[in-house]
Short mmCIF file of C-alpha atoms and ligand atoms in Angstrom, two decimals:
data_model
loop_
_atom_site.label_atom_id
_atom_site.label_comp_id
_atom_site.label_asym_id
_atom_site.label_seq_id
_atom_site.Cartn_x
_atom_site.Cartn_y
_atom_site.Cartn_z
CA MET A 1 107.58 77.15 98.19
CA PRO A 2 109.23 73.77 97.65
CA GLU A 3 106.97 70.83 98.50
CA LEU A 4 109.34 68.96 100.78
CA ASN A 5 108.49 66.64 103.60
CA SER A 6 109.25 68.74 106.63
CA PRO A 7 111.82 67.01 108.83
CA ILE A 8 110.58 68.80 111.95
CA ALA A 9 106.90 69.68 111.54
CA ALA A 10 105.29 66.48 112.87
CA ARG A 11 107.41 66.47 116.01
CA LEU A 12 106.88 70.17 116.60
CA LEU A 13 103.12 69.88 116.17
CA ASP A 14 102.94 66.93 118.54
CA TRP A 15 105.05 68.77 121.15
CA ALA A 16 102.98 71.96 120.78
CA ALA A 17 99.73 70.07 121.30
CA HIS A 18 100.95 69.14 124.78
CA HIS A 19 103.39 71.87 125.75
CA GLY A 20 102.72 74.88 123.52
CA ARG A 21 101.00 78.10 124.58
CA HIS A 22 97.30 78.06 123.82
CA ASP A 23 95.83 80.77 126.00
CA LEU A 24 97.43 83.95 124.72
CA PRO A 25 94.85 86.66 124.00
CA TRP A 26 95.74 86.86 120.29
CA GLN A 27 95.16 83.11 119.96
CA ILE A 28 91.48 83.78 120.58
CA ASP A 29 89.50 85.12 117.61
CA ARG A 30 92.51 85.00 115.28
CA THR A 31 91.59 87.68 112.78
CA PRO A 32 94.39 89.04 110.59
CA TYR A 33 94.03 92.34 112.47
CA ARG A 34 94.50 90.83 115.93
CA VAL A 35 97.41 88.64 114.81
CA TRP A 36 98.98 91.64 113.08
CA VAL A 37 98.78 93.82 116.21
CA SER A 38 100.23 91.02 118.35
CA GLU A 39 103.07 90.32 115.92
CA ILE A 40 104.06 93.98 115.80
CA MET A 41 103.93 94.30 119.60
CA LEU A 42 105.96 91.10 120.00
CA GLN A 43 108.82 92.45 117.90
CA GLN A 44 111.45 93.45 120.49
CA THR A 45 109.07 92.84 123.42
CA GLN A 46 108.43 89.84 125.67
CA VAL A 47 105.08 88.01 125.64
CA ALA A 48 104.46 88.75 129.34
CA THR A 49 104.73 92.52 128.71
CA VAL A 50 102.71 92.47 125.51
CA ILE A 51 99.60 90.79 126.96
CA THR A 52 98.27 93.85 128.86
CA TYR A 53 99.16 96.24 126.04
CA PHE A 54 97.47 94.00 123.50
CA GLU A 55 94.28 93.74 125.55
CA ARG A 56 94.07 97.49 126.10
CA PHE A 57 94.88 98.29 122.48
CA THR A 58 92.36 95.90 120.95
CA ALA A 59 89.66 96.89 123.48
CA ARG A 60 90.03 100.50 122.33
CA PHE A 61 90.65 99.68 118.63
CA PRO A 62 88.82 96.39 118.02
CA ASP A 63 89.34 96.43 114.25
CA ILE A 64 91.11 98.11 111.36
CA THR A 65 88.35 100.70 110.92
CA ALA A 66 88.61 101.83 114.53
CA LEU A 67 92.40 102.06 114.36
CA ALA A 68 92.31 103.96 111.06
CA ALA A 69 89.84 106.48 112.50
CA ALA A 70 91.92 107.07 115.63
CA ASP A 71 94.08 110.04 116.36
CA LEU A 72 97.81 109.21 116.26
CA ASP A 73 98.18 110.70 119.74
CA GLU A 74 95.78 108.18 121.19
CA VAL A 75 97.54 105.30 119.42
CA LEU A 76 100.89 106.47 120.80
CA HIS A 77 99.31 106.91 124.23
CA LEU A 78 98.26 103.26 124.30
CA TRP A 79 101.76 102.32 123.12
CA SER A 80 103.48 104.41 125.80
CA GLY A 81 105.99 102.20 127.63
CA LEU A 82 106.26 99.55 124.89
CA GLY A 83 109.06 101.45 123.14
CA TYR A 84 110.06 101.38 119.47
CA TYR A 85 107.31 103.83 118.62
CA ALA A 86 107.88 103.60 114.87
CA ARG A 87 105.95 100.31 115.21
CA ALA A 88 102.85 102.19 116.42
CA ARG A 89 103.14 104.90 113.78
CA ASN A 90 103.46 102.29 111.04
CA LEU A 91 100.52 100.30 112.41
CA HIS A 92 98.37 103.41 112.31
CA ARG A 93 99.58 104.37 108.82
CA ALA A 94 98.97 100.84 107.54
CA ALA A 95 95.43 100.79 109.00
CA ARG A 96 94.65 103.97 107.05
CA LEU A 97 96.13 102.48 103.88
CA ILE A 98 94.01 99.34 104.30
CA ARG A 99 90.92 101.51 104.79
CA ASP A 100 91.70 103.72 101.80
CA GLU A 101 93.18 101.22 99.35
CA HIS A 102 91.79 97.82 100.35
CA GLY A 103 88.26 98.80 101.36
CA GLY A 104 89.05 98.11 105.02
CA GLU A 105 89.79 94.40 104.34
CA PHE A 106 93.17 93.08 105.44
CA PRO A 107 94.91 92.36 102.09
CA ARG A 108 95.31 88.87 100.67
CA GLY A 109 98.62 87.38 99.55
CA LEU A 110 102.12 87.77 100.90
CA ALA A 111 103.18 90.54 98.49
CA ALA A 112 100.26 92.84 99.36
CA VAL A 113 100.77 92.30 103.09
CA GLU A 114 104.52 92.89 102.85
CA ALA A 115 103.85 96.15 101.02
CA LEU A 116 102.23 97.62 104.14
CA PRO A 117 104.39 99.90 106.31
CA GLY A 118 106.18 98.14 109.15
CA ILE A 119 105.52 94.58 107.90
CA GLY A 120 108.51 92.54 106.79
CA ARG A 121 108.56 89.12 105.16
CA SER A 122 108.48 87.13 108.40
CA THR A 123 105.72 89.19 109.99
CA ALA A 124 103.62 88.96 106.82
CA GLY A 125 104.11 85.18 106.83
CA ALA A 126 103.20 84.92 110.52
CA ILE A 127 99.99 86.93 110.04
CA LEU A 128 98.80 84.92 107.03
CA ALA A 129 99.81 81.57 108.49
CA GLN A 130 98.15 82.18 111.84
CA SER A 131 95.00 83.96 110.77
CA ARG A 132 94.29 82.27 107.43
CA ASP A 133 96.34 79.07 107.66
CA GLU A 134 98.14 80.06 104.44
CA ARG A 135 101.35 78.15 103.81
CA CYS A 136 103.80 80.96 104.53
CA ALA A 137 107.16 80.57 106.21
CA ILE A 138 108.37 82.69 109.11
CA LEU A 139 111.87 83.53 110.20
CA ASP A 140 111.59 85.59 113.37
CA GLY A 141 114.34 85.44 115.99
CA ASN A 142 112.95 82.28 117.57
CA ALA A 143 112.51 80.33 114.33
CA ARG A 144 115.93 81.50 113.18
CA ARG A 145 117.58 80.14 116.32
CA VAL A 146 115.85 76.76 116.07
CA LEU A 147 116.68 76.34 112.37
CA ALA A 148 120.28 77.58 112.65
CA ARG A 149 120.89 75.04 115.41
CA TYR A 150 118.97 72.10 113.99
CA PHE A 151 120.64 72.40 110.59
CA ALA A 152 123.94 73.90 111.89
CA VAL A 153 123.79 77.02 109.74
CA ALA A 154 126.80 79.11 110.74
CA GLY A 155 127.50 82.74 109.88
CA PRO A 156 125.80 86.02 110.81
CA VAL A 157 122.35 86.76 109.38
CA SER A 158 123.75 90.03 108.09
CA ASP A 159 125.41 87.80 105.48
CA ALA A 160 122.93 87.53 102.59
CA ALA A 161 123.90 83.92 101.77
CA VAL A 162 123.25 82.83 105.37
CA LEU A 163 119.91 84.57 105.43
CA ARG A 164 118.95 83.03 102.08
CA GLU A 165 119.81 79.56 103.38
CA LEU A 166 117.77 80.08 106.53
CA TRP A 167 114.77 81.20 104.47
CA ARG A 168 115.16 78.17 102.23
CA LEU A 169 115.09 75.91 105.28
CA ALA A 170 112.19 77.83 106.84
CA GLU A 171 110.15 77.30 103.68
CA ALA A 172 111.14 73.65 103.33
CA CYS A 173 110.14 72.96 106.95
CA THR A 174 106.74 74.65 106.75
CA PRO A 175 104.15 71.89 106.39
CA ARG A 176 101.27 71.87 103.92
CA ASP A 177 98.67 71.43 106.67
CA ASP A 178 98.36 72.86 110.16
CA VAL A 179 100.41 75.88 109.20
CA ALA A 180 98.93 78.06 111.95
CA ALA A 181 99.77 75.52 114.65
CA TYR A 182 103.23 74.88 113.18
CA THR A 183 104.04 78.61 113.08
CA GLN A 184 103.06 79.02 116.71
CA ALA A 185 104.96 75.83 117.61
CA ILE A 186 108.32 76.86 116.17
CA MET A 187 108.03 80.26 117.84
CA ASP A 188 107.11 78.60 121.15
CA LEU A 189 110.00 76.16 120.93
CA GLY A 190 112.44 79.01 120.38
CA ALA A 191 110.89 81.01 123.22
CA THR A 192 110.73 78.24 125.80
CA LEU A 193 113.25 75.40 125.10
CA CYS A 194 115.62 76.42 122.33
CA VAL A 195 116.44 79.65 124.14
CA ARG A 196 119.63 81.61 123.55
CA ASP A 197 121.46 80.64 126.74
CA ARG A 198 121.36 77.05 127.94
CA PRO A 199 118.72 75.51 125.67
CA ALA A 200 116.78 72.65 127.24
CA CYS A 201 117.94 70.03 124.75
CA PRO A 202 117.04 66.96 126.87
CA ARG A 203 113.37 68.01 126.72
CA CYS A 204 113.40 69.13 123.09
CA PRO A 205 111.26 67.26 120.56
CA LEU A 206 113.91 68.02 117.91
CA ALA A 207 116.83 66.57 119.86
CA VAL A 208 117.13 63.63 117.45
CA GLY A 209 118.63 65.06 114.30
CA CYS A 210 119.69 68.38 115.80
CA ALA A 211 123.15 69.11 114.40
CA ALA A 212 124.05 71.64 117.09
CA LEU A 213 123.26 69.16 119.85
CA ALA A 214 125.11 66.35 118.11
CA THR A 215 128.27 68.44 117.84
CA GLY A 216 127.90 70.44 121.08
CA ARG A 217 127.65 73.73 119.22
CA GLN A 218 124.50 75.17 120.81
CA ARG A 219 126.47 78.10 122.25
CA GLU A 220 128.00 78.99 118.90
CA LEU A 221 124.80 78.80 116.87
CA PRO A 222 123.25 80.92 115.63
CA THR A 223 126.42 82.96 115.06
CA PRO A 224 125.99 86.04 117.24
CA ARG A 225 125.80 89.46 115.64
CA ARG A 226 128.85 91.60 116.17
CA PRO A 227 128.29 93.53 119.40
CA LEU A 228 127.37 97.13 118.79
CA THR A 229 129.58 99.79 120.23
CA ARG A 230 127.24 101.76 122.39
CA ALA A 231 127.40 105.50 122.31
CA ARG A 232 126.29 107.81 125.10
CA ARG A 233 124.29 110.94 124.46
CA ARG A 234 123.34 113.70 126.84
CA VAL A 235 120.46 116.14 126.59
CA PHE A 236 119.16 118.96 128.74
CA MET A 237 115.42 119.12 129.19
CA VAL A 238 113.56 122.22 130.28
CA VAL A 239 110.70 121.18 132.55
CA ALA A 240 108.62 124.37 132.70
CA LEU A 241 105.97 123.91 135.41
CA ASN A 242 103.34 126.53 136.09
CA GLY A 243 101.31 127.10 139.26
CA GLY A 244 98.36 125.22 137.79
CA GLY A 245 100.39 122.01 137.52
CA ASP A 246 100.93 122.26 133.75
CA VAL A 247 104.20 121.31 132.10
CA LEU A 248 105.21 122.59 128.69
CA LEU A 249 105.63 119.70 126.21
CA GLU A 250 106.57 119.67 122.56
CA ARG A 251 106.04 117.04 119.93
CA ARG A 252 109.18 115.20 118.89
CA PRO A 253 109.97 115.20 115.16
CA GLU A 254 108.52 112.19 113.28
CA SER A 255 111.96 110.83 112.46
CA GLY A 256 114.38 109.96 115.22
CA VAL A 257 113.89 108.60 118.70
CA TRP A 258 110.50 109.04 120.32
CA GLY A 259 109.20 110.29 116.96
CA GLY A 260 105.68 111.76 117.27
CA LEU A 261 105.70 111.52 121.08
CA TRP A 262 105.65 114.42 123.51
CA SER A 263 108.42 115.53 125.85
CA PRO A 264 109.63 118.72 127.54
CA PRO A 265 111.80 120.76 125.15
CA GLN A 266 115.23 119.16 124.73
CA PHE A 267 118.56 120.84 124.11
CA PRO A 268 122.02 119.56 123.32
CA SER A 269 123.72 121.81 125.89
CA GLN A 270 123.01 123.63 129.11
CA GLU A 271 123.69 126.92 127.33
CA ALA A 272 121.03 126.22 124.70
CA ALA A 273 118.55 125.30 127.46
CA ALA A 274 119.41 128.50 129.36
CA ALA A 275 118.89 130.56 126.19
CA PHE A 276 115.45 129.00 125.70
CA ILE A 277 114.51 129.72 129.32
CA GLN A 278 115.70 133.30 128.97
CA ASP A 279 114.15 133.99 125.56
CA SER A 280 110.90 132.04 125.74
CA LEU A 281 110.07 131.76 129.42
CA GLY A 282 112.24 134.44 131.05
CA ALA A 283 109.65 137.02 131.96
CA THR A 284 107.42 134.55 133.74
CA CYS A 285 109.86 132.20 135.46
CA ALA A 286 112.00 131.67 138.53
CA PRO A 287 115.62 130.48 138.01
CA ALA A 288 116.07 126.91 136.81
CA ARG A 289 116.83 124.12 139.29
CA ALA A 290 118.59 120.92 138.21
CA LEU A 291 116.66 117.73 139.00
CA GLY A 292 118.33 114.31 139.29
CA SER A 293 119.49 112.97 135.94
CA VAL A 294 117.53 110.18 134.22
CA GLU A 295 119.23 107.31 132.37
CA HIS A 296 117.54 105.55 129.48
CA ALA A 297 118.92 102.78 127.26
CA PHE A 298 118.04 102.66 123.56
CA THR A 299 119.16 99.83 121.26
CA HIS A 300 122.22 101.66 119.97
CA PHE A 301 123.00 104.21 122.65
CA ASP A 302 122.46 105.28 126.24
CA LEU A 303 120.80 108.59 126.92
CA THR A 304 121.38 110.78 129.96
CA ILE A 305 118.65 113.33 130.49
CA ASN A 306 119.42 116.34 132.67
CA PRO A 307 116.08 117.92 133.59
CA LEU A 308 116.05 121.57 134.56
CA LEU A 309 112.94 122.52 136.51
CA VAL A 310 111.66 126.04 135.89
CA ARG A 311 108.69 127.31 137.86
CA CYS A 312 106.55 129.67 135.82
CA GLU A 313 103.58 131.91 136.47
CA PRO A 314 100.14 130.37 135.78
CA THR A 315 99.86 132.77 132.85
CA ALA A 316 102.77 131.02 131.18
CA THR A 317 100.27 128.87 129.27
CA GLU A 318 100.29 131.64 126.69
CA ILE A 319 103.65 130.31 125.52
CA GLN A 320 102.45 127.73 123.08
CA ASP A 321 102.46 126.95 119.40
CA ALA A 322 101.24 124.17 117.13
CA ALA A 323 104.05 121.83 118.20
CA GLY A 324 103.58 122.50 121.92
CA LEU A 325 101.02 121.95 124.63
CA TRP A 326 100.66 122.40 128.38
CA TYR A 327 100.14 119.04 129.99
CA ASN A 328 98.51 118.86 133.37
CA ILE A 329 100.43 116.46 135.57
CA ARG A 330 97.42 115.89 137.84
CA SER A 331 94.86 115.20 135.14
CA PRO A 332 97.02 113.83 132.30
CA ALA A 333 95.82 113.98 128.71
CA ARG A 334 95.79 110.87 126.50
CA ILE A 335 98.92 111.57 124.51
CA GLY A 336 102.00 109.51 123.73
CA LEU A 337 104.71 109.97 126.34
CA PRO A 338 108.00 108.03 126.41
CA ALA A 339 108.23 105.93 129.60
CA PRO A 340 111.04 107.95 131.24
CA ILE A 341 109.19 111.22 130.60
CA SER A 342 106.00 109.74 132.03
CA ALA A 343 107.94 108.75 135.16
CA LEU A 344 109.58 112.17 135.39
CA LEU A 345 106.22 113.97 135.20
CA ALA A 346 104.60 111.54 137.63
CA GLY A 347 107.43 112.36 140.04
CA LEU A 348 106.55 116.08 139.82
CA ALA A 349 102.90 115.33 140.53
CA GLY A 350 103.70 113.11 143.52
S1 SF4 B 1 118.05 70.03 120.59
FE1 SF4 B 1 118.65 71.85 121.69
S2 SF4 B 1 119.71 73.11 120.17
FE2 SF4 B 1 118.61 71.54 119.07
S3 SF4 B 1 116.67 72.50 118.52
FE3 SF4 B 1 116.35 71.43 120.46
S4 SF4 B 1 116.74 72.92 122.08
FE4 SF4 B 1 117.57 73.73 120.16
#
C-alpha cells in the first residue's frame, strides 16, 4: 500500500476515542475467529440485530475447531432469522478448510484470507486489521460512503474505474499505526454520522475538507446503484401435519434461496401441489385447506407463499426419504428454518 499521510486518520481516531462504539461483543477478545464471525454477520444486517446472534453463535461455537466439527444443520439453526444463509454455509465450509489445510489456525496474509469461501477483499482487510492490527484497507458500505463523499468520487461502484479509485483512497487513508481503531472508526462514522440520508455534517470530524459538504452534494454521493426491478414469485407449500404434531419438511437444494434450510415441500403451481398430495400423501390425508398467504421480501424479489394445510394420519411419518424429515412443532429440532417458515409452524403449534 502507498505510504501516504492519511488526510483523515488522525481526526477519525480522535473522534472514535470519544464517540466511537467500544462495547460491542466482538470488540472483546478480538481473535480473528470472533472478528470474522462478526464481519460476516454484519454484512447486510444491522449491529443491533447481530449482537444476540453473535453471542449465541460464539457461545455454541467458541472457536474454529468447534465450528468445523459442527453439523451444518446446527449452524443454520443458529443463523435462522439472520437471512442470507449462504453466509452461514460459507462460514462453516471455511472453518473446515482452515482445520484441514491450515492446521486450525486462521491464515496469515490478505491473499490466504481472501481465498476462503465467503470472504471478499474488504472483509479480509477488516478481519486482519481488527484482530492483528495489520495495515489492510477496508471498503465496506460505510467506508465507501465516507470516502466517496469526502473525496467527491462520483459514479456507481459497479463501474470498475470508480471502484479502483475508492480502493486507492481507502489504502491511502489507512494509517500505519492504530489500524484496528481506524478501521472501526471509519465504519462507525459511516454508521452513525455519515449515514445515507441526512448525514450529521455539523458534528462530523471530517467536515473540514469534505468535498461533498463543501459543494452540497451529500445527497448525490455516493452515486446510488440503479434501482433493481423487483420481481414477484409465488409458490404453493404443502404443510402436511399429522396427529402427533409433526410436519413434513424437506431440505432445500444447496443453491438458490434458503439453500440447505428446511421447509415444507414447495411447488410452482396449485396443480403440482395437488398432485403431490394425491400421489405421496393421498391415502393418509384429509382434503387440503388453504391457510392465509405469507409475504416475504428477498433482495431481488418478493415471494408469496400459499400454504395448503393437509391433515394426515399419525402413521404418515412413514413418508420420508433422505431429503425429508417430520418436524415436531411442539418440540422443535435444532435445524435451520427460514424465518417465515418458523413463524408459519409456530402458528400451527399455537
Ligand atoms: S462532512 Fe458530512 S458528508 Fe462529509 S464525511 Fe462528514 S458526515 Fe459525511
